[in-house]
Tab-separated table of C-alpha atoms in Angstrom:
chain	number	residue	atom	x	y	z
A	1	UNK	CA	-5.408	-15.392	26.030
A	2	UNK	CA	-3.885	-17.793	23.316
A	3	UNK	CA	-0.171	-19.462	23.761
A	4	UNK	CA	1.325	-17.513	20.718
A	5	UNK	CA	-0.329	-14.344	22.885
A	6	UNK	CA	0.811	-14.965	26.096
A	7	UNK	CA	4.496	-15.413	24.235
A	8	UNK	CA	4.186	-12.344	22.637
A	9	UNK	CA	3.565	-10.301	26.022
A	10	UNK	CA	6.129	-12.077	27.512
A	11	UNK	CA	8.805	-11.302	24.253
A	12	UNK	CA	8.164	-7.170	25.008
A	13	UNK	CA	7.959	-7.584	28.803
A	14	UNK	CA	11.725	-9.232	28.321
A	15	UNK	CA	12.420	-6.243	25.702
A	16	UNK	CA	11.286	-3.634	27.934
A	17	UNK	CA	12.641	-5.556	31.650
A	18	UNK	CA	16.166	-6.521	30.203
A	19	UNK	CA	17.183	-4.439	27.140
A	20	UNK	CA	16.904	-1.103	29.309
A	21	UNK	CA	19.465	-2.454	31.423
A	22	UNK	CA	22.100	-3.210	29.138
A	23	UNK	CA	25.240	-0.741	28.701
A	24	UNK	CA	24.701	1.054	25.414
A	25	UNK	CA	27.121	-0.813	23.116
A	26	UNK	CA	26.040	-3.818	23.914
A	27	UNK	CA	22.127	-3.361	23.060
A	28	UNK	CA	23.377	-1.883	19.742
A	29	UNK	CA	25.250	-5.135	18.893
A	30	UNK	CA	22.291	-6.903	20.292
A	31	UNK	CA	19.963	-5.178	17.566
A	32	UNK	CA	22.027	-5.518	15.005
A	33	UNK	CA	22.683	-9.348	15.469
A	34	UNK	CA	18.624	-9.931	16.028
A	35	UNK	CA	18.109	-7.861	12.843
A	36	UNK	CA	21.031	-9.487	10.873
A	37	UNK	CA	19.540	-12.824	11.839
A	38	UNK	CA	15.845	-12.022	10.755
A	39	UNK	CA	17.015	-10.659	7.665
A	40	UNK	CA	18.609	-13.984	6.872
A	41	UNK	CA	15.674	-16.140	6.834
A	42	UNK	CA	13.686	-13.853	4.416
A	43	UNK	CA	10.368	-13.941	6.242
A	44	UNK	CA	7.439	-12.174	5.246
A	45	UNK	CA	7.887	-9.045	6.635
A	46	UNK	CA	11.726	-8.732	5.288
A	47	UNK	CA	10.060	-9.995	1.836
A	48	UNK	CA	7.461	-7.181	2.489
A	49	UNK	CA	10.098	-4.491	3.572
A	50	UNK	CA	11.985	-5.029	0.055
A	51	UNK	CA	8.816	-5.050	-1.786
A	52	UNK	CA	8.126	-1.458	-0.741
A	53	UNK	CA	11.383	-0.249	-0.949
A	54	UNK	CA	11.046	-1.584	-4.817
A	55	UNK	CA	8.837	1.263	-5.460
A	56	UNK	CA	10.819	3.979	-3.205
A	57	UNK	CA	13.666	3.025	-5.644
A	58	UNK	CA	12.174	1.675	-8.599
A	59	UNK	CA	15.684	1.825	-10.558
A	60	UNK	CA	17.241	-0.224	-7.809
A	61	UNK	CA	19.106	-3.546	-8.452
A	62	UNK	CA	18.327	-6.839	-7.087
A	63	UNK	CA	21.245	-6.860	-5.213
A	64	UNK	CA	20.444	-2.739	-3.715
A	65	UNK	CA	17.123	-3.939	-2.601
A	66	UNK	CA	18.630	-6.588	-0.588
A	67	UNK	CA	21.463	-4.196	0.862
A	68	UNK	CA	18.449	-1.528	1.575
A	69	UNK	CA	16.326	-4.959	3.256
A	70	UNK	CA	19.405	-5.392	5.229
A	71	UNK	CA	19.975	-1.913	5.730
A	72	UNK	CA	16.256	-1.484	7.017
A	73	UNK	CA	16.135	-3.938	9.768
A	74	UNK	CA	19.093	-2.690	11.222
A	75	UNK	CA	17.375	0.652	11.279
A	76	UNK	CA	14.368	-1.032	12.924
A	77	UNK	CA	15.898	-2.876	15.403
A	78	UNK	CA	18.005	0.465	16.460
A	79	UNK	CA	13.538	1.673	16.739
A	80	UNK	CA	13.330	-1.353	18.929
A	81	UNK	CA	16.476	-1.009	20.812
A	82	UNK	CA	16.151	2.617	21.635
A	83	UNK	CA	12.079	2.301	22.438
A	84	UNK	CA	13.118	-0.423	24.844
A	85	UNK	CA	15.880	1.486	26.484
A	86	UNK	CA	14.266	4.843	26.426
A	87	UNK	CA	12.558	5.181	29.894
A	88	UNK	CA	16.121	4.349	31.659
A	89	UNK	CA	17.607	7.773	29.333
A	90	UNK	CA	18.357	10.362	31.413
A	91	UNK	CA	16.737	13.206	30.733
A	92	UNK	CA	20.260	14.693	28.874
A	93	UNK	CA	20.226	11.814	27.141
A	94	UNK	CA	17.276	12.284	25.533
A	95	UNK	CA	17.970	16.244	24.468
A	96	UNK	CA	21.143	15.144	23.172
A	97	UNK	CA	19.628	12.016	21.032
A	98	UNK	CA	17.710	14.196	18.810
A	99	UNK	CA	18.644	17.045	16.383
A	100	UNK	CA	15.843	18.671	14.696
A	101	UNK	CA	16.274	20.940	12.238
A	102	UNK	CA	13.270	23.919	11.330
A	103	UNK	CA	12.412	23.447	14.634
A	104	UNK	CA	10.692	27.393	14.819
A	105	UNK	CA	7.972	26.196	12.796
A	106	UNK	CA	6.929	23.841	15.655
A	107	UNK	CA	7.664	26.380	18.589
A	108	UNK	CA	6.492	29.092	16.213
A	109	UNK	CA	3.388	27.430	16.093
A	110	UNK	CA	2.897	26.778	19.970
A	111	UNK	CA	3.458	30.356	20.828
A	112	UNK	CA	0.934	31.073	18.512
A	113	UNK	CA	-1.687	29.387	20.603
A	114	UNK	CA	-3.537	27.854	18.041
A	115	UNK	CA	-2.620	24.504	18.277
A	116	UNK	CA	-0.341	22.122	16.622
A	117	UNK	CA	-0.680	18.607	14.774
A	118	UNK	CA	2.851	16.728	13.970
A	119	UNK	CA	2.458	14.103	11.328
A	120	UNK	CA	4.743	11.687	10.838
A	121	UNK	CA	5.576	8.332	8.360
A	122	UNK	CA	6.598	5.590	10.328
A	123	UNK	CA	10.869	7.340	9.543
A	124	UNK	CA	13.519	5.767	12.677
A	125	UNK	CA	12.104	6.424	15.826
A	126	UNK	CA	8.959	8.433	16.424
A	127	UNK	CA	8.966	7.456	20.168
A	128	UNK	CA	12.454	9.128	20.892
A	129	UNK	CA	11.155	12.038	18.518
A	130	UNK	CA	8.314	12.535	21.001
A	131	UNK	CA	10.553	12.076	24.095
A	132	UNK	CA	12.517	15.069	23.019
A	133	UNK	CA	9.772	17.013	22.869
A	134	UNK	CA	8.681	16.632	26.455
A	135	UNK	CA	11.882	17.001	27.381
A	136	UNK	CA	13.322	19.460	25.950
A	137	UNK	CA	10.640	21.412	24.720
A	138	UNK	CA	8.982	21.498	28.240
A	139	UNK	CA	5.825	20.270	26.204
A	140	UNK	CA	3.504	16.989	26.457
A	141	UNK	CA	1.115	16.276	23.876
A	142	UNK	CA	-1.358	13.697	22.615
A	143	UNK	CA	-1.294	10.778	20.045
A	144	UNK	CA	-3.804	7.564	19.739
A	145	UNK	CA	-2.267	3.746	19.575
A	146	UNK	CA	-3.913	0.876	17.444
A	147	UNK	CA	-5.089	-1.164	19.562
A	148	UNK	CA	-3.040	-4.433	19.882
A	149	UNK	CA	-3.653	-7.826	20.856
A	150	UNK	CA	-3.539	-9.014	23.219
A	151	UNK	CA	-4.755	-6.339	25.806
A	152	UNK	CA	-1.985	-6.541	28.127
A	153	UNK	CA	0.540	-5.221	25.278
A	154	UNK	CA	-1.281	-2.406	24.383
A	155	UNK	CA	-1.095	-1.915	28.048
A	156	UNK	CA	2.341	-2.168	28.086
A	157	UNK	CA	2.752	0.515	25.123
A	158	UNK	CA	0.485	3.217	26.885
A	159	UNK	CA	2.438	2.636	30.048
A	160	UNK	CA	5.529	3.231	27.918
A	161	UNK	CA	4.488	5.873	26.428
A	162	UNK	CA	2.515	7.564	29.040
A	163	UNK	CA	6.059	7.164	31.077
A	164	UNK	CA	7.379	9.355	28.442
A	165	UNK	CA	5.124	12.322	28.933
A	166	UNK	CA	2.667	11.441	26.569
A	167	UNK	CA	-1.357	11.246	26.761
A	168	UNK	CA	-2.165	8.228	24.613
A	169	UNK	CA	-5.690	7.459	23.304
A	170	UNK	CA	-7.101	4.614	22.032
A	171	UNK	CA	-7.419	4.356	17.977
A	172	UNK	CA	-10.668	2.533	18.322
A	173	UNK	CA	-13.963	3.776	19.577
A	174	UNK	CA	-14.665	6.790	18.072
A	175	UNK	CA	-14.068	9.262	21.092
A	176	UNK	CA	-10.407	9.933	20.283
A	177	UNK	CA	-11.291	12.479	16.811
A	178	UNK	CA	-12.989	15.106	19.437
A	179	UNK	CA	-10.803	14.567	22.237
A	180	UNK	CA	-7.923	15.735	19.535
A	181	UNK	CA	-9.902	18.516	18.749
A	182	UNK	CA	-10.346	20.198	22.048
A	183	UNK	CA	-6.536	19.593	22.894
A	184	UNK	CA	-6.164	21.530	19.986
A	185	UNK	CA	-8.325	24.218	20.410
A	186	UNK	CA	-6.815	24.982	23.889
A	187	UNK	CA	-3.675	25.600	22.149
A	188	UNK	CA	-2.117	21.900	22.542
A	189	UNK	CA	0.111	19.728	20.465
A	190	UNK	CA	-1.095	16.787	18.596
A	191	UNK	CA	1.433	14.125	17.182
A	192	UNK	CA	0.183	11.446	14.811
A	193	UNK	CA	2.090	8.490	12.884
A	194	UNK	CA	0.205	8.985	9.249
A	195	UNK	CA	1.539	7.349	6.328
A	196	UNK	CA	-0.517	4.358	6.242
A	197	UNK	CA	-4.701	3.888	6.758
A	198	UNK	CA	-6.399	0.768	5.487
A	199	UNK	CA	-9.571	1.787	6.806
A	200	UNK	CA	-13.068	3.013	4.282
A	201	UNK	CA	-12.003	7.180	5.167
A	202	UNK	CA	-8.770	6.976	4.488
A	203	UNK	CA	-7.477	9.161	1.953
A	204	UNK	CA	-6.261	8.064	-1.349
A	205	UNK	CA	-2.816	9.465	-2.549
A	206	UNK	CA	-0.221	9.514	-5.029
A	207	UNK	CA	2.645	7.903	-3.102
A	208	UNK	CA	5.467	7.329	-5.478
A	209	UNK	CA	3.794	6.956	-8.487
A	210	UNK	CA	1.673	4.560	-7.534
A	211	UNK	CA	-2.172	4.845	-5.459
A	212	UNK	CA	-1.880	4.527	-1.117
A	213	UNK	CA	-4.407	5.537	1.162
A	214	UNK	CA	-3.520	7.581	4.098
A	215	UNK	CA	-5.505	8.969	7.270
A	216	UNK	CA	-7.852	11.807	6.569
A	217	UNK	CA	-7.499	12.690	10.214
A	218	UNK	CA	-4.457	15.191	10.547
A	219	UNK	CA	-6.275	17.435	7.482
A	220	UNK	CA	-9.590	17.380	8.942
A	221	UNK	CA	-8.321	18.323	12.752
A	222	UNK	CA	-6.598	21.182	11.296
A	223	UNK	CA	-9.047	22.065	9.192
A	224	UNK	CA	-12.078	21.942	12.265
A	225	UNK	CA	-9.689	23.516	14.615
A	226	UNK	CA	-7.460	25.719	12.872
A	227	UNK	CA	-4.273	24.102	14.185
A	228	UNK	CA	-1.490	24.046	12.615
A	229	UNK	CA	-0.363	20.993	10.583
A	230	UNK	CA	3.504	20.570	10.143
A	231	UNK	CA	4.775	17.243	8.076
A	232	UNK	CA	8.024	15.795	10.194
A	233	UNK	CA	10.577	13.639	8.608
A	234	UNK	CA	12.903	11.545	10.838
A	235	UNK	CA	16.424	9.528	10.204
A	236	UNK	CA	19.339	7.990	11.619
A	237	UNK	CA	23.250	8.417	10.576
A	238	UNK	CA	26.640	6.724	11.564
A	239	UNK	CA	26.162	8.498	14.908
A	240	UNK	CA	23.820	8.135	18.023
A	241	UNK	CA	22.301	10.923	17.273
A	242	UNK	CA	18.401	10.385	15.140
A	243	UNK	CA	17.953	13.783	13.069
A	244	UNK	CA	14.785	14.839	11.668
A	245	UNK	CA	13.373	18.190	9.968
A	246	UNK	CA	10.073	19.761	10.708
A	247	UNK	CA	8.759	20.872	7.410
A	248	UNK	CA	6.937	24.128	6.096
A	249	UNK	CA	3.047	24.362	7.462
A	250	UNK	CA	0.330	22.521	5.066
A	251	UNK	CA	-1.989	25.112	3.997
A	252	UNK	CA	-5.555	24.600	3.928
A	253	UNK	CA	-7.138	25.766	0.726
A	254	UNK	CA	-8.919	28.484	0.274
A	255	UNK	CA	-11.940	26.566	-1.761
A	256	UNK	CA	-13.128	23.111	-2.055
A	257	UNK	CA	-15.495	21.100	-0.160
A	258	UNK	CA	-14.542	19.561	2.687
A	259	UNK	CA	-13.410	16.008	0.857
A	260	UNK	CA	-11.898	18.103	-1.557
A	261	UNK	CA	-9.824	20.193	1.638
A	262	UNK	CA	-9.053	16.837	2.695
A	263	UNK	CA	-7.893	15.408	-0.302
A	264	UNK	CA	-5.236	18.397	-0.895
A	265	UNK	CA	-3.860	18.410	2.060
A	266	UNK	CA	-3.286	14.804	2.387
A	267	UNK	CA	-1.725	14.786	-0.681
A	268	UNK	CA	0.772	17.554	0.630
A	269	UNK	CA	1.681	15.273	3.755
A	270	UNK	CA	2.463	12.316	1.062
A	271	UNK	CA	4.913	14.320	-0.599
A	272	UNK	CA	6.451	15.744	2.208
A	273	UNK	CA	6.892	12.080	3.420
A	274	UNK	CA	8.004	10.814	0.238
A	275	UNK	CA	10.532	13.486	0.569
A	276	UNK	CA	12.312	12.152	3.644
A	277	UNK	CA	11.620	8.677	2.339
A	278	UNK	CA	13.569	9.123	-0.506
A	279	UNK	CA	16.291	10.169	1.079
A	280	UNK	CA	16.344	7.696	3.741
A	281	UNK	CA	14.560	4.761	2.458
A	282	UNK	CA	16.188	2.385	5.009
A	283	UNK	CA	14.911	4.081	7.671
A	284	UNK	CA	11.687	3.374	6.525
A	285	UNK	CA	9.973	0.670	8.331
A	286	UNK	CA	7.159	-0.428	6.512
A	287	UNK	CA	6.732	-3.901	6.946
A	288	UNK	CA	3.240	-4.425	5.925
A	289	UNK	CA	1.357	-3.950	2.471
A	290	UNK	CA	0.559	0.076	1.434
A	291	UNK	CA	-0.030	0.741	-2.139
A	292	UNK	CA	-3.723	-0.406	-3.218
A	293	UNK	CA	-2.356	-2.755	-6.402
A	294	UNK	CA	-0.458	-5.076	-3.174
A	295	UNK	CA	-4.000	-4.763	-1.190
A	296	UNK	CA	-5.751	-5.442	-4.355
A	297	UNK	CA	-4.693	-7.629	-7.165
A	298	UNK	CA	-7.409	-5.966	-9.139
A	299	UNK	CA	-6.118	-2.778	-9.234
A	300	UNK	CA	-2.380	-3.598	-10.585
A	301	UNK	CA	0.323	-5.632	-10.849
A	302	UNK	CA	1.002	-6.678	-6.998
């Protein structure tokens, strides 16, 4: 393991030992200093961040971009903040730190017993999202993590998230697709952070106005299974409180191939996340590059 790894382990091993013992008020100030701080120095990522949120709100000022920059890492250090603290919440806690609204569609579907995929854009704080549903909802699921170097932090985020009632497989290795699948075809809930897929299958989309690529995989799993697939949009207000909406089921068509299935439906998910994007663009964290013309100088202006 290299230096800058071994530091890196040892930065979320603090996160996770120390933050989660801090009162409340204080990790919040914490977070907002660290994020305050980081957007100060204009690294890449905060360069990135603004870049994106150029095309969320193309009409936007120089001086809105930087307030929505500034506004974003707040938003995800209050991600980092929460994730850290999260497996000292009580349970109560936890049901009181989320507020879903269209909720049915979700326990609609799992009464149904066919199965249910969540797919989300990386909105707030998917972990706490996911936390209220085994809480609250009585109901654990399964989700896949990139794998992360070095090995000992992705260790540390299955632990976390296996703490919080969740089965976690790995993105890599090609076992995870039909491990999905059965989960969903004995009636079991799926949940899947899907907004961004640099990989050869990924799916490309019309994301505000301009050409992504996002994962094929939510469309194809309810397509092979007949599970459900519900788009969920997350955010955070002046309060403690994340929200978030569970939108209307994504159909699958009634013709097409399979690409062509595939294609649709991914689509759908795009605009159901540009939806809750739009709204809350600084709760969007999207550090990294999305749209094909910032992959690809060939394909547009970057």
């Amino acid at each position: 393991m290299s230096a800058q790894d071994r530091l890196t382990d040892a930065l979320y091993g603090i996160g996770w030992g120390t933050v989660k013992k801090l009162p409340e008020p204080v990790a919040v100030r914490l977070g907002r200093t660290i994020a305050d701080l980081a957007w100060k120095q204009r690294g890449k990522g905060v360069k990135r961040l603004e870049s994106n949120y150029a095309r969320v709100v193309p009409d936007a000022s120089p001086e809105r971009l930087a307030e929505l920059s500034r506004a974003g890492m707040r938003s995800y250090l209050r991600y980092w903040m929460e994730s850290f603290r999260l497996p000292a919440w009580s349970p109560e806690r936890i049901r009181n730190g989320f507020d879903p609204k269209d909720v049915h569609h979700l326990t609609d579907g799992l009464a149904s017993g066919q199965g249910v995929i969540l797919a989300l854009p990386h909105l707030a704080n998917w972990d706490l999202a996911g936390a209220w549903v085994t809480t609250a909802l009585q109901t654990p699921f399964t989700t896949v993590a990139e794998r992360l170097k070095p090995e000992t932090l992705y260790d540390r985020f299955v632990a976390y998230r296996e703490g919080l009632g969740m089965e976690v497989l790995p993105h890599s290795g090609g076992t995870a697709f039909g491990t999905l699948a059965r989960r969903l075809r004995d009636g079991g809930l799926v949940c899947l952070v899907a907004d961004r897929d640099l990989s050869a299958s990924g799916v490309e989309v019309d994301f505000f106005g301009a050409t992504a690529r996002m994962p094929a995989g939510p469309a194809l799993l309810a397509q092979q299974t007949g599970a459900l697939l519900l788009p969920v949009t997350l955010w955070y207000d002046d309060s403690p409180v994340m929200r978030g909406r569970v939108h209307a089921p994504v159909e699958v068509p009634e013709s097409g191939t399979r690409a062509e299935k595939t294609s649709v439906m991914t689509q759908a998910l795009a605009d159901a996340f540009a939806s809750g994007i739009a709204e809350h663009p600084e709760d969007w964290h999207m550090l990294q590059r999305l749209w094909l013309a910032d992959l690809d100088p060939t394909k547009g202006p970057a």
